[in-house]
Coordinates of C-alpha atoms (C1' of nucleotides) in Angstrom, one line a residue:
Chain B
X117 CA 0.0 29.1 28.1
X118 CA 0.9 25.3 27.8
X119 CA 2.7 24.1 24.9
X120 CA 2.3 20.5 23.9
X121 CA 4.4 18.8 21.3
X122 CA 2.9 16.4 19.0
X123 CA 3.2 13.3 20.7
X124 CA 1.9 15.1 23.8
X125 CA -1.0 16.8 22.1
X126 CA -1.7 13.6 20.6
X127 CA -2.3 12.0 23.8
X128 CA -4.5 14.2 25.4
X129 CA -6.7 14.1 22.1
X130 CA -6.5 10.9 21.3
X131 CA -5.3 11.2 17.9
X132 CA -1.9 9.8 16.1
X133 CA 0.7 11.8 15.5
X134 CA 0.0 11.5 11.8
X135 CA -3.3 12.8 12.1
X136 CA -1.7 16.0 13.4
X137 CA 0.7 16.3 10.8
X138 CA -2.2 15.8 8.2
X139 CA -4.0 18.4 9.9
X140 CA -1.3 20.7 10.1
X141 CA -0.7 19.9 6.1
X142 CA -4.3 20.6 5.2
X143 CA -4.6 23.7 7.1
X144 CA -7.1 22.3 10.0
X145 CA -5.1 22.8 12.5
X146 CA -1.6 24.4 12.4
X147 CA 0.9 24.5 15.2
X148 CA 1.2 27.6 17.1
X149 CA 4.7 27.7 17.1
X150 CA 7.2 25.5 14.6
X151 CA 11.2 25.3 16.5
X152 CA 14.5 25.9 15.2
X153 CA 14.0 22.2 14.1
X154 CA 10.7 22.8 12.7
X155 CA 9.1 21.1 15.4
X156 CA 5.9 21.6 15.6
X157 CA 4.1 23.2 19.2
X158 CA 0.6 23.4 19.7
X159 CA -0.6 26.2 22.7
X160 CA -4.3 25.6 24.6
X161 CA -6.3 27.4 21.6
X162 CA -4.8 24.6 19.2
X163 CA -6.0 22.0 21.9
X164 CA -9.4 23.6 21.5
X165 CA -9.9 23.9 18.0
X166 CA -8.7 20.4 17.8
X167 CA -11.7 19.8 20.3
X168 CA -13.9 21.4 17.5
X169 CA -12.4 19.4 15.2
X170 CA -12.7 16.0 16.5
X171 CA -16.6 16.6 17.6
X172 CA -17.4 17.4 13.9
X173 CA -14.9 14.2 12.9
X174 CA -17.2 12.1 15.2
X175 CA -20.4 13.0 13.4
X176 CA -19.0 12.1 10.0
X177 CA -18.1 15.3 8.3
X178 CA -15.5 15.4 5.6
X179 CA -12.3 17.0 6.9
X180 CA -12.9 19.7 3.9
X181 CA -16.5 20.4 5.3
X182 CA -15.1 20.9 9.0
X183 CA -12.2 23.0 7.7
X184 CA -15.0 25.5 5.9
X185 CA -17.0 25.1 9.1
X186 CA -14.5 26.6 11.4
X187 CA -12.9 29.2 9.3
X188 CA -16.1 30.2 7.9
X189 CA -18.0 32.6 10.3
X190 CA -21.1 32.7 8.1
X191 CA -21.0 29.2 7.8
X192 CA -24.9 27.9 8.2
X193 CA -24.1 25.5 10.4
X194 CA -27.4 24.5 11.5
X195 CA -28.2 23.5 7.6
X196 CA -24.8 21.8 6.9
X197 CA -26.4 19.6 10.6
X198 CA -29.8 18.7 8.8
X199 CA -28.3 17.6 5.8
X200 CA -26.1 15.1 7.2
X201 CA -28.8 14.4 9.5
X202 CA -31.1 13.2 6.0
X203 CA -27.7 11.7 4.6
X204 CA -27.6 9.9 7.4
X205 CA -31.0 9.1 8.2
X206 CA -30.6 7.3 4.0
X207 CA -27.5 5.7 5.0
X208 CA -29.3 3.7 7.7
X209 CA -32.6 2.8 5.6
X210 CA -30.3 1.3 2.9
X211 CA -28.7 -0.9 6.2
X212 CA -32.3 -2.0 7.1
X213 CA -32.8 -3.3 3.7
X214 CA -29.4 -4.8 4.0
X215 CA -29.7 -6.8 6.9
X216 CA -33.1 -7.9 5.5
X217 CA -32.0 -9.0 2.7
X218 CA -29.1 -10.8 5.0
X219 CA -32.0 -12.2 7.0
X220 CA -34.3 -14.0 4.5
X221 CA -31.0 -15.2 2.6
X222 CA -30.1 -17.1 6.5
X223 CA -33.7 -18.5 7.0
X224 CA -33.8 -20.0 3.6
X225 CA -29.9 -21.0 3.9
X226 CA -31.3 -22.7 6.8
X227 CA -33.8 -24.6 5.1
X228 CA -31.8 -25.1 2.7
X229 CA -29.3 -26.9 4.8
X230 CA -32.4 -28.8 5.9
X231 CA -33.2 -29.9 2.4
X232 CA -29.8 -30.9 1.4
X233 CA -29.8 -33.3 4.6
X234 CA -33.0 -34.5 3.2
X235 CA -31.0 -35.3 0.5
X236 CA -27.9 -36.2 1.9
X237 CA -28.6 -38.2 4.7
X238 CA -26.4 -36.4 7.1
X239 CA -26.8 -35.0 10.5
X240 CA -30.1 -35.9 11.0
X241 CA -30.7 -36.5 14.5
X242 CA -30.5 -40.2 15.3
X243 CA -33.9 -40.4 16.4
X244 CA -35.7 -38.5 13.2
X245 CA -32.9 -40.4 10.9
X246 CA -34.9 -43.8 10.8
X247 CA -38.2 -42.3 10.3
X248 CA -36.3 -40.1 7.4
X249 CA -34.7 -43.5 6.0
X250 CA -37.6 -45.3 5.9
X251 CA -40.0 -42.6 4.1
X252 CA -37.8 -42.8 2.0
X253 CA -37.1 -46.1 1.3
X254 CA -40.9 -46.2 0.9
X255 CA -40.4 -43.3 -1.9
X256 CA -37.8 -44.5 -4.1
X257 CA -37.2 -48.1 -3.2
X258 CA -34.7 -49.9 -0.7
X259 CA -32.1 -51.0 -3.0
X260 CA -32.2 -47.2 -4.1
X261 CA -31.4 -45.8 -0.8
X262 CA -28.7 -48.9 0.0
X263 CA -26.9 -48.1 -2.4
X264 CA -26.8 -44.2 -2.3
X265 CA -25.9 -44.8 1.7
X266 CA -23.0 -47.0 0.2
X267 CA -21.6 -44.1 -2.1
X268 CA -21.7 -41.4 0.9
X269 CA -20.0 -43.6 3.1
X270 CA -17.1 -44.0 0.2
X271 CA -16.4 -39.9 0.6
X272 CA -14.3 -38.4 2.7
X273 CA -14.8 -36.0 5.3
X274 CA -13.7 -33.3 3.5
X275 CA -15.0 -34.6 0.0
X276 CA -18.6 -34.4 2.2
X277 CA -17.8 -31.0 3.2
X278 CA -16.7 -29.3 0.4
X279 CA -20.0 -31.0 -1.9
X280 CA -22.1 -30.1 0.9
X281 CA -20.7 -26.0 0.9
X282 CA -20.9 -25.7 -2.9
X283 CA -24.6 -27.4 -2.5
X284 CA -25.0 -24.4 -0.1
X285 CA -23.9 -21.9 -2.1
X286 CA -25.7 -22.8 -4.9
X287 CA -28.9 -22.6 -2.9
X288 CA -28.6 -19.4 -2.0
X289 CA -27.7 -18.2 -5.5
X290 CA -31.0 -19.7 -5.9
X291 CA -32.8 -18.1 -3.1
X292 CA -31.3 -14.7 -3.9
X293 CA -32.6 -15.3 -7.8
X294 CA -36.4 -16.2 -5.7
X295 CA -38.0 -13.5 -7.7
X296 CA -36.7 -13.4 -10.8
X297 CA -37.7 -15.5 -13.9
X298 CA -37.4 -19.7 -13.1
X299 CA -36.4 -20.3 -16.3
X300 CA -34.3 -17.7 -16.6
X301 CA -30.6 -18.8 -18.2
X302 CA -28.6 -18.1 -14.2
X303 CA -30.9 -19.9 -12.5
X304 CA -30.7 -22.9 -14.9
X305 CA -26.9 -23.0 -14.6
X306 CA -27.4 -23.2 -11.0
X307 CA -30.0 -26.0 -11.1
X308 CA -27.6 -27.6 -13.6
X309 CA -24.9 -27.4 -10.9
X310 CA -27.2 -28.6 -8.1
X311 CA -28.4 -31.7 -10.4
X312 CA -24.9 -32.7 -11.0
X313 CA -23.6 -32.4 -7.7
X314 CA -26.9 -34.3 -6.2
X315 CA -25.8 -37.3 -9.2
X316 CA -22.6 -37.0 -7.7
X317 CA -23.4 -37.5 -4.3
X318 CA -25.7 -40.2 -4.9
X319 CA -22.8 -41.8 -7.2
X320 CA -25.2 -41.7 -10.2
X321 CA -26.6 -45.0 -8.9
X322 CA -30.4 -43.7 -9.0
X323 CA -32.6 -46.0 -11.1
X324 CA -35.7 -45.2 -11.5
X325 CA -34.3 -42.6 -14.3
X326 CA -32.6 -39.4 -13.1
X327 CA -34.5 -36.8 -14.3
X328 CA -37.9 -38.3 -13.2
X329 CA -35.6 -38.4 -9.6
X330 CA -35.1 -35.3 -9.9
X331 CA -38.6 -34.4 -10.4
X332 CA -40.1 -36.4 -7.5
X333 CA -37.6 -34.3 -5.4
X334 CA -39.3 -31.0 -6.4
X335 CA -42.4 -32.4 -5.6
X336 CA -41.5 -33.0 -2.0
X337 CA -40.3 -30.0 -1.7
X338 CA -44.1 -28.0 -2.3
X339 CA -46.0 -30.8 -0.9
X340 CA -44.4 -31.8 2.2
X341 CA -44.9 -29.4 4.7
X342 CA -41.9 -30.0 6.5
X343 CA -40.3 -27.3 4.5
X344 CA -42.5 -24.7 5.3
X345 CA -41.5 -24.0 8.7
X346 CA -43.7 -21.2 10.9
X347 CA -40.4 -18.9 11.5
X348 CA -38.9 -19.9 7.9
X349 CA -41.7 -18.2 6.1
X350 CA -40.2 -17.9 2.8
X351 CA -39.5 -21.6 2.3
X352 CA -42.6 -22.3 0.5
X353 CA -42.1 -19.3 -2.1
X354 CA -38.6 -20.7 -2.1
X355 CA -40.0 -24.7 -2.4
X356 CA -42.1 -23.2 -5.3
X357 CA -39.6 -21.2 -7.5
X358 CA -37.3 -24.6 -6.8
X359 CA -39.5 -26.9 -8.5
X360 CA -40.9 -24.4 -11.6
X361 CA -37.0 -24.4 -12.4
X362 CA -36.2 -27.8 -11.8
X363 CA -39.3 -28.6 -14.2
X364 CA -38.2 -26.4 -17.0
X365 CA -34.9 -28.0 -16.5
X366 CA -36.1 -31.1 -17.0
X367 CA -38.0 -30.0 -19.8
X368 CA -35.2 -28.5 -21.8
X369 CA -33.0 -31.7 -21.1
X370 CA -35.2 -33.7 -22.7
X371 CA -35.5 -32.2 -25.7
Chain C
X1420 CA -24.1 -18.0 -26.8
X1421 CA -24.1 -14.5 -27.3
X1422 CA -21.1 -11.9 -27.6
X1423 CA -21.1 -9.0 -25.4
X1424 CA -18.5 -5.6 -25.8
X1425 CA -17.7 -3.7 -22.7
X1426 CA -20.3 -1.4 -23.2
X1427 CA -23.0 -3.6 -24.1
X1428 CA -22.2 -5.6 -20.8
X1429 CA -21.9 -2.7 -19.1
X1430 CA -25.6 -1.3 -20.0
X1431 CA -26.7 -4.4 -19.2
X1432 CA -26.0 -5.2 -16.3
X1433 CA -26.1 -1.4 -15.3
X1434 CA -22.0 -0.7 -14.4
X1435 CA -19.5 1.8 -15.8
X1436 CA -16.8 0.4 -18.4
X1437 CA -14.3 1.1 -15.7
X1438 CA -16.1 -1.7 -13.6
X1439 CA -15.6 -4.2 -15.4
X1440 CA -11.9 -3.1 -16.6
X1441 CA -11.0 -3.3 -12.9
X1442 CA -12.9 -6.7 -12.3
X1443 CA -11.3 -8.1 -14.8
X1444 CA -7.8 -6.6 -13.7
X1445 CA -8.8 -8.3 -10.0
X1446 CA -9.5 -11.6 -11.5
X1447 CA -13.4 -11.5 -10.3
X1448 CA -14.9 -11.2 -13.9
X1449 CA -12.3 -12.0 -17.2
X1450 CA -13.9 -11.9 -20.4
X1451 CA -14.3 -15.2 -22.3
X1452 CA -12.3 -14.0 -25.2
X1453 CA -9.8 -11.5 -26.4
X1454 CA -10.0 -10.7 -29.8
X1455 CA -6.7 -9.7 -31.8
X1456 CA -7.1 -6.2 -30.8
X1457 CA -7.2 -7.2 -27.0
X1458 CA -11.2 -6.2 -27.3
X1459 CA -12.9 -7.8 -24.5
X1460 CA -15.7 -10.0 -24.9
X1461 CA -18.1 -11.5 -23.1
X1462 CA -20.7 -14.5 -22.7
X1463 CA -23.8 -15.6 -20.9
X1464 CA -21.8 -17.7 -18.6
X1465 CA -20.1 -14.2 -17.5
X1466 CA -23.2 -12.2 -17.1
X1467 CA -24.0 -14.6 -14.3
X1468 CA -21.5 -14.4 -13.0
X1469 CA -21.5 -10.9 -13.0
X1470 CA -25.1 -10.7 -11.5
X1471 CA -24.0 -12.5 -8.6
X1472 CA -20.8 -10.3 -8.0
X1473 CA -23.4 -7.4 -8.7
X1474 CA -26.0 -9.4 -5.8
X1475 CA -22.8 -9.3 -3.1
X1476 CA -21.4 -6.3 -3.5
X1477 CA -25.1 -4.7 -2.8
X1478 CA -24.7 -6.5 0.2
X1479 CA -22.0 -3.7 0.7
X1480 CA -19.2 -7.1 0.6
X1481 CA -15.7 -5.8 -0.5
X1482 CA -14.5 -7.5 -3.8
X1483 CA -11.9 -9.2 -2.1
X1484 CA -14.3 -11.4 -0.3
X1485 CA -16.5 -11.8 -3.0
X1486 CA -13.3 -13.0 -5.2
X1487 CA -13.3 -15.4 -2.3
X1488 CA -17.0 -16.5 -2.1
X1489 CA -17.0 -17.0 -5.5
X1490 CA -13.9 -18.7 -6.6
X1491 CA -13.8 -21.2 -3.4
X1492 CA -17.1 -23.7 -3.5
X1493 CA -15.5 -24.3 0.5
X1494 CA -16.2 -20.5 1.4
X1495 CA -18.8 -20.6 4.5
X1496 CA -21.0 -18.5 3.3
X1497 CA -23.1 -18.6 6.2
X1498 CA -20.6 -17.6 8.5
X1499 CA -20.1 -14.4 6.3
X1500 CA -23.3 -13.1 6.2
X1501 CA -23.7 -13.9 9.9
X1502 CA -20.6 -11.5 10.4
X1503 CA -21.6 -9.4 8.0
X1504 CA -25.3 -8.6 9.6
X1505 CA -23.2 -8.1 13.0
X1506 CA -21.5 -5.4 11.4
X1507 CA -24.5 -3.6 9.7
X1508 CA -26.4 -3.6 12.9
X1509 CA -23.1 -2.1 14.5
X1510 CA -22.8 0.5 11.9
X1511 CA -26.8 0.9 12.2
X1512 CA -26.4 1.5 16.1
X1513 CA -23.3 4.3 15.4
X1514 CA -25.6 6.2 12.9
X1515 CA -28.2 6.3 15.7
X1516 CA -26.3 7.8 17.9
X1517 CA -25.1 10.1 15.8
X1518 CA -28.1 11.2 14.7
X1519 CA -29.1 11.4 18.3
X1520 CA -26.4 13.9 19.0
X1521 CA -27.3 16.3 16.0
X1522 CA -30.6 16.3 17.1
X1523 CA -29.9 17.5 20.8
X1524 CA -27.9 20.3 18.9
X1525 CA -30.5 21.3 16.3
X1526 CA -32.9 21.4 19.1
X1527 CA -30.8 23.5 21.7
X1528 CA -29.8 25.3 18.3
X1529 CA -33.3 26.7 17.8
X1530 CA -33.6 27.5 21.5
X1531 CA -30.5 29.3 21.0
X1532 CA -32.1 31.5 18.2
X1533 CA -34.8 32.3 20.7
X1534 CA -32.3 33.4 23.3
X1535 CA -30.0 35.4 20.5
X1536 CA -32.9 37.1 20.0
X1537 CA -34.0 37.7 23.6
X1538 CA -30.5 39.5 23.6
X1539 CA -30.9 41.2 19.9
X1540 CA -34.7 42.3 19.7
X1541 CA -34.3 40.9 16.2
X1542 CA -37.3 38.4 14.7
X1543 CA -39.4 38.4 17.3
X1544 CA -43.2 38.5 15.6
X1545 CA -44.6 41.7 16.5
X1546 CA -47.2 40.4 18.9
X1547 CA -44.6 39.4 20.9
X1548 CA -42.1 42.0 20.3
X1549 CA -43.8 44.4 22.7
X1550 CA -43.9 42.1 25.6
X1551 CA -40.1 41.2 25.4
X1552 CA -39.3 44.7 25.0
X1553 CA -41.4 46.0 28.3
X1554 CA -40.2 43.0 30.6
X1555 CA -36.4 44.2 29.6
X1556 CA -37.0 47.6 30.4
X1557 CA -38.4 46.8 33.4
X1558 CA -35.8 44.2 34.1
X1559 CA -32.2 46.1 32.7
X1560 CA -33.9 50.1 32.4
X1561 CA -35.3 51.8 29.8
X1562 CA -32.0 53.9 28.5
X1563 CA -30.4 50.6 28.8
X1564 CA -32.5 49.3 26.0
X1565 CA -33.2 52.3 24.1
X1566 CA -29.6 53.1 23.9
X1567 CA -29.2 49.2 23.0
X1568 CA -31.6 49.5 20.3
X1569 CA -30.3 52.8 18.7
X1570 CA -27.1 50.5 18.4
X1571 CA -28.5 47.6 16.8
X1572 CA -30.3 49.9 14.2
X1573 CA -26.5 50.8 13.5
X1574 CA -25.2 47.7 12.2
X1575 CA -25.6 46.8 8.6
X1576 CA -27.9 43.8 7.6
X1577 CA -24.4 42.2 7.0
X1578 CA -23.1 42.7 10.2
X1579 CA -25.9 41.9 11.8
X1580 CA -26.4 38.3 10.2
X1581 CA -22.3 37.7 10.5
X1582 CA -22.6 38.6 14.4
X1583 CA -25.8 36.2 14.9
X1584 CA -24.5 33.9 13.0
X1585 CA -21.2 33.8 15.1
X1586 CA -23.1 33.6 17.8
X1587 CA -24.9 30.7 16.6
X1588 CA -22.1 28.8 16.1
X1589 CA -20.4 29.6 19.6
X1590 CA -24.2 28.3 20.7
X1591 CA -23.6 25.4 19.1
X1592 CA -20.1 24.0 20.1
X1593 CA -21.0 25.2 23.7
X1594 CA -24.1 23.0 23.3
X1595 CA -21.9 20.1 22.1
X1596 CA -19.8 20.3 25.4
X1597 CA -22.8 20.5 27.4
X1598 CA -22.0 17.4 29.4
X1599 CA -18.4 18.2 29.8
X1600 CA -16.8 21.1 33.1
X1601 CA -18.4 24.0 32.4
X1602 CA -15.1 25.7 34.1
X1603 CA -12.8 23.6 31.4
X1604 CA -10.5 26.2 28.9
X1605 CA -12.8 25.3 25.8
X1606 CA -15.9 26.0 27.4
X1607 CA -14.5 29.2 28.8
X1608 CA -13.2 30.1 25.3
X1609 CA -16.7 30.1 24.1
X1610 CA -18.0 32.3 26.9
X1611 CA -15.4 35.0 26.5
X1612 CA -16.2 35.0 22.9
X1613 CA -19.9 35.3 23.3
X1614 CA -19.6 37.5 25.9
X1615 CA -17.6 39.9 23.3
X1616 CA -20.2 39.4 20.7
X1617 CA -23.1 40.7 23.0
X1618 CA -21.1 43.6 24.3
X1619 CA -20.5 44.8 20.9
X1620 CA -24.0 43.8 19.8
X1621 CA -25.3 46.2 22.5
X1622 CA -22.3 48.7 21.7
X1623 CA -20.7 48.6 24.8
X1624 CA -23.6 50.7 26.3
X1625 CA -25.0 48.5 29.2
X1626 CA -24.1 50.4 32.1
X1627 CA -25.0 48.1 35.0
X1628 CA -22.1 46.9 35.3
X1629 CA -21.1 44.5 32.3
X1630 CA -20.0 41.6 34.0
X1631 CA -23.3 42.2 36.2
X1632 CA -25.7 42.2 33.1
X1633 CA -23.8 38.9 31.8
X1634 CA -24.9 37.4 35.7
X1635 CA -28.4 38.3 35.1
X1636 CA -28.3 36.8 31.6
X1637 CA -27.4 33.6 32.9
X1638 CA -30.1 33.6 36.0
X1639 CA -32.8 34.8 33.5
X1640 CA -31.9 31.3 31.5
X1641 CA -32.2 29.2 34.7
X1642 CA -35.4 30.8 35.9
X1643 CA -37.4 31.6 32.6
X1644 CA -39.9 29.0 31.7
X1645 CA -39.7 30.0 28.0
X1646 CA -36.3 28.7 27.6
X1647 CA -37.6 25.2 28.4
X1648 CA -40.3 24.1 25.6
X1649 CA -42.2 21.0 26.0
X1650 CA -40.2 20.2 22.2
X1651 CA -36.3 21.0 23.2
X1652 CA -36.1 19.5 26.6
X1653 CA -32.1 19.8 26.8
X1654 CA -33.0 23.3 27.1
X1655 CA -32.8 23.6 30.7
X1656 CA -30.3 21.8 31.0
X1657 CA -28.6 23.5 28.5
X1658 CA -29.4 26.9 30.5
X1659 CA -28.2 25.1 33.5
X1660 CA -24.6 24.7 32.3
X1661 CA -24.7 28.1 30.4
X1662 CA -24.9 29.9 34.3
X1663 CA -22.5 28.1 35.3
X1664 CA -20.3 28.8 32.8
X1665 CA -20.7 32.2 32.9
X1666 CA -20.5 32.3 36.6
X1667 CA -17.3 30.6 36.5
X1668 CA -15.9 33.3 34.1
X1669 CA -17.5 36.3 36.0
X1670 CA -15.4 34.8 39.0
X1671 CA -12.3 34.6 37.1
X1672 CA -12.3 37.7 35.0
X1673 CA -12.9 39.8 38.7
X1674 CA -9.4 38.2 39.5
Chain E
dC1470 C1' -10.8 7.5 -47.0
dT1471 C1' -12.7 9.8 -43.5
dT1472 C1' -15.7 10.3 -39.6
dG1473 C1' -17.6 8.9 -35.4
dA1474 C1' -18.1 5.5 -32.0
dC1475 C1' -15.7 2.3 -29.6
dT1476 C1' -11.8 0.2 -27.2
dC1477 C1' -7.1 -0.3 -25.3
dT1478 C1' -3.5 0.8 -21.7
dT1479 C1' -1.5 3.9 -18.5
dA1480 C1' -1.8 6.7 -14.9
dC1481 C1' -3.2 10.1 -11.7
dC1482 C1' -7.1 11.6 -8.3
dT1483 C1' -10.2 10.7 -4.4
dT1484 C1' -10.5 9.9 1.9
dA1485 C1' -8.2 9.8 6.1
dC1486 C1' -5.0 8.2 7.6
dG1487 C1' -1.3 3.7 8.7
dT1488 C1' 3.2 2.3 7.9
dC1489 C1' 7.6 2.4 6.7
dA1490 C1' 12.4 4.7 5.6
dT1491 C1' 15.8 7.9 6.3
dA1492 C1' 17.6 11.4 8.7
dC1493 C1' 17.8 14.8 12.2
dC1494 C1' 17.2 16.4 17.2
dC1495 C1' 17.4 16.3 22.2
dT1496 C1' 18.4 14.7 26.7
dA1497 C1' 20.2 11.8 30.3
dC1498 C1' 23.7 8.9 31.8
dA1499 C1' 28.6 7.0 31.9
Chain V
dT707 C1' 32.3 14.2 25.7
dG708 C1' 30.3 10.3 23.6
dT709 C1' 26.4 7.6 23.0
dA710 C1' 22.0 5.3 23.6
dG711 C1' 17.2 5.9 23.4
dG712 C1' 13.3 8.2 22.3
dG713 C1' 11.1 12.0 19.9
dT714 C1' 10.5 14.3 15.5
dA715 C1' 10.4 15.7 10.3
dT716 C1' 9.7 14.8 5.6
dG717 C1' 8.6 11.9 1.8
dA718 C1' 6.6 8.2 -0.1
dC719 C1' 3.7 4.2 -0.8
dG720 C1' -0.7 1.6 0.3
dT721 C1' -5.6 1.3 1.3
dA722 C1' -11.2 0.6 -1.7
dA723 C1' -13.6 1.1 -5.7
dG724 C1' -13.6 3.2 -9.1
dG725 C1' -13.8 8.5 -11.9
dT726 C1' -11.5 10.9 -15.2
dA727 C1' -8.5 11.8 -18.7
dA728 C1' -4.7 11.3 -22.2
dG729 C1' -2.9 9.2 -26.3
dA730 C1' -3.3 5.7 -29.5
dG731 C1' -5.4 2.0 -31.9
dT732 C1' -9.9 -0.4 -34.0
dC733 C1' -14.1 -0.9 -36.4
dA734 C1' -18.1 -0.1 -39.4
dA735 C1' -20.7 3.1 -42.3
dG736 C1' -20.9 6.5 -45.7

DNA sequence: CTTGACTCTTACCTTACGTCATACCCTACA
DNA sequence: TGTAGGGTATGACGTAAGGTAAGAGTCAAG
């Protein structure tokens, strides 16, 4: 018979040393012996149980659970395995729908980020940026776009940045609200945001009357079909829900 | 702009009182106003917000980092959820493989059943029973299982399902350390233990030769085609290490 | 003025440990 | 024999996201 202290038992488990004295305090697993000094020694059948112990850990179970499992004889063990096997079987469905959710919130980010340099007139690839320039030019007039080039170039760096983020964020608040009511009080505040932070960017120098800018730009957004990518599917829903807000917006301002 | 208590915030937007105490305590959601009796009260603005707390933290975000998405407009939200996904699909992938394992055990669990009742004469369907019972005579001698039989008949129904179920569970952790030395000191502490239950099981009446009728045991597992079904194909594998097991602790125990 | 519903703060409980802090123990080496 | 270094014990606090409860104050209706 081998007797292991706790720093040796510890080691040839794989456990801290605090995870034996927990043990040891919940009754899992007590020490075979205890010293003069109350130190604690574990002998091969402690080495086994904590085997037990550690395989049942690894699937999940509550300490309390593997505690009733090994002291309980009766215990129906193979029902305690198929109901963690369903618990777990939930916990990864609700995952799935998770990481979907993630997913369509990146694509549209993405387009998003596509949009906003629509907007923004920023990293663009130098060979798409003239074609991008001159549409619009063509759109909204060449003195227009002069001058909103001007008012970018007057931010900094991390001015850009920072307007660009929040833009971002604000997008996806949008896209995450995709199904929900347009005119719907949240989504308006966002749109609000969005609207202002556009203005700002463009350093309110848009003439042909803000709000009718405004408009024109959820127009693009359904009829041009550069925002409906193949593998960005839901940007046309998005494109849509966009300008039904944007037009209720616009409606409500004017009032 | 509307007035909202704790409670009628929390029924709307479907959270316990305590919630939105704590969110307020963290800073993520403070009420608009305090009335002279510290009341909390809410507005629209705040019911946004709170939907978009409510939108993260179903994304399973902890509130710390949703403080942080939400309060700084720099936060790269992209980046987040990138991580984020990475560590779903990690935590997807563990689940997996957990429910891999305790379906290799629930399937060498019911296989165990069968071979418990090999060894018992318990549950078999009465078609079958009178095959089972022939091929033992024939294989271990008629007295050998009449005298067998007479004890099982002893036990009480109580006994009975405390032994199996014992035996179950020794079934089990041996199948957990299926891939591990069949000759290691937990492996063998299973084995002894079983071996115990089935002498006492058969009341101490096999007269082969114990240790001899524990060999044969473990060959019939190995050779028997009904202890590998087309559905629980660990089985033989399972039966494989079980011989070997129990020839390891034949060896030693004639020491 | 009382009753009942509501609210406040404070604080302890949950899981499975990690991380100190303080003090004691043991052994090897000078 | 003293001491340095490592091992050990106990106790306590902290974690995440609230649940639950105690004790006291508040509000509106009858």
């Amino acid at each position: 018979m081998n007797n292991y202290s706790v720093k040796k038992l510890s080691r040839l488990a794989g456990v801290s040393v605090r995870t034996l004295h927990l043990y040891d305090e919940l009754g899992l697993l007590k020490p075979s012996v205890r010293t003069e000094a109350r130190y604690r020694l574990y002998g091969d059948k402690e080495l086994l149980r904590l085997q037990q112990i550690l395989f049942y850990r690894e699937l999940d179970f509550p300490l309390k659970d593997i505690l009733a499992i090994l002291e309980d004889p009766a215990f129906d063990l193979q029902q305690a395995l198929e109901g963690h096997r369903k618990a777990l079987l939930a916990k990864r469905e609700r995952i799935d729908t998770l990481v979907g959710t993630i997913d369509k919130t990146l694509v549209t980010l993405k387009n998003n980020t596509m949009l906003q340099v629509e907007d923004l007139y920023e990293g663009i690839p130098n060979d798409k940026m003239e074609a991008y320039r001159a549409e619009a030019m063509a759109k909204w007039g060449k003195d227009t776009i002069l001058s909103a080039e001007e008012t970018l170039r007057s931010f900094s760096k991390e001015e850009m940045r920072d307007l660009q983020t929040e833009l971002s964020n604000i997008n996806t608040r949008l896209t995450v609200m995709m199904n929900t009511d347009p005119t719907s009080a949240p989504v308006q505040e966002c749109i609000a945001r969005r609207f202002k932070i556009i203005l700002q960017l463009s350093g309110g120098k848009i003439e042909m009357g803000k709000l009718e800018y405004f408009r024109k730009l959820g127009e693009l957004y359904v009829q041009d079909n550069r925002y409906t990518p193949v593998d960005g599917m839901p940007s046309l829903e998005l494109a849509q829900f966009m300008k039904a807000a944007m037009d209720h917006y616009i409606e409500t301002q004017g009032e």
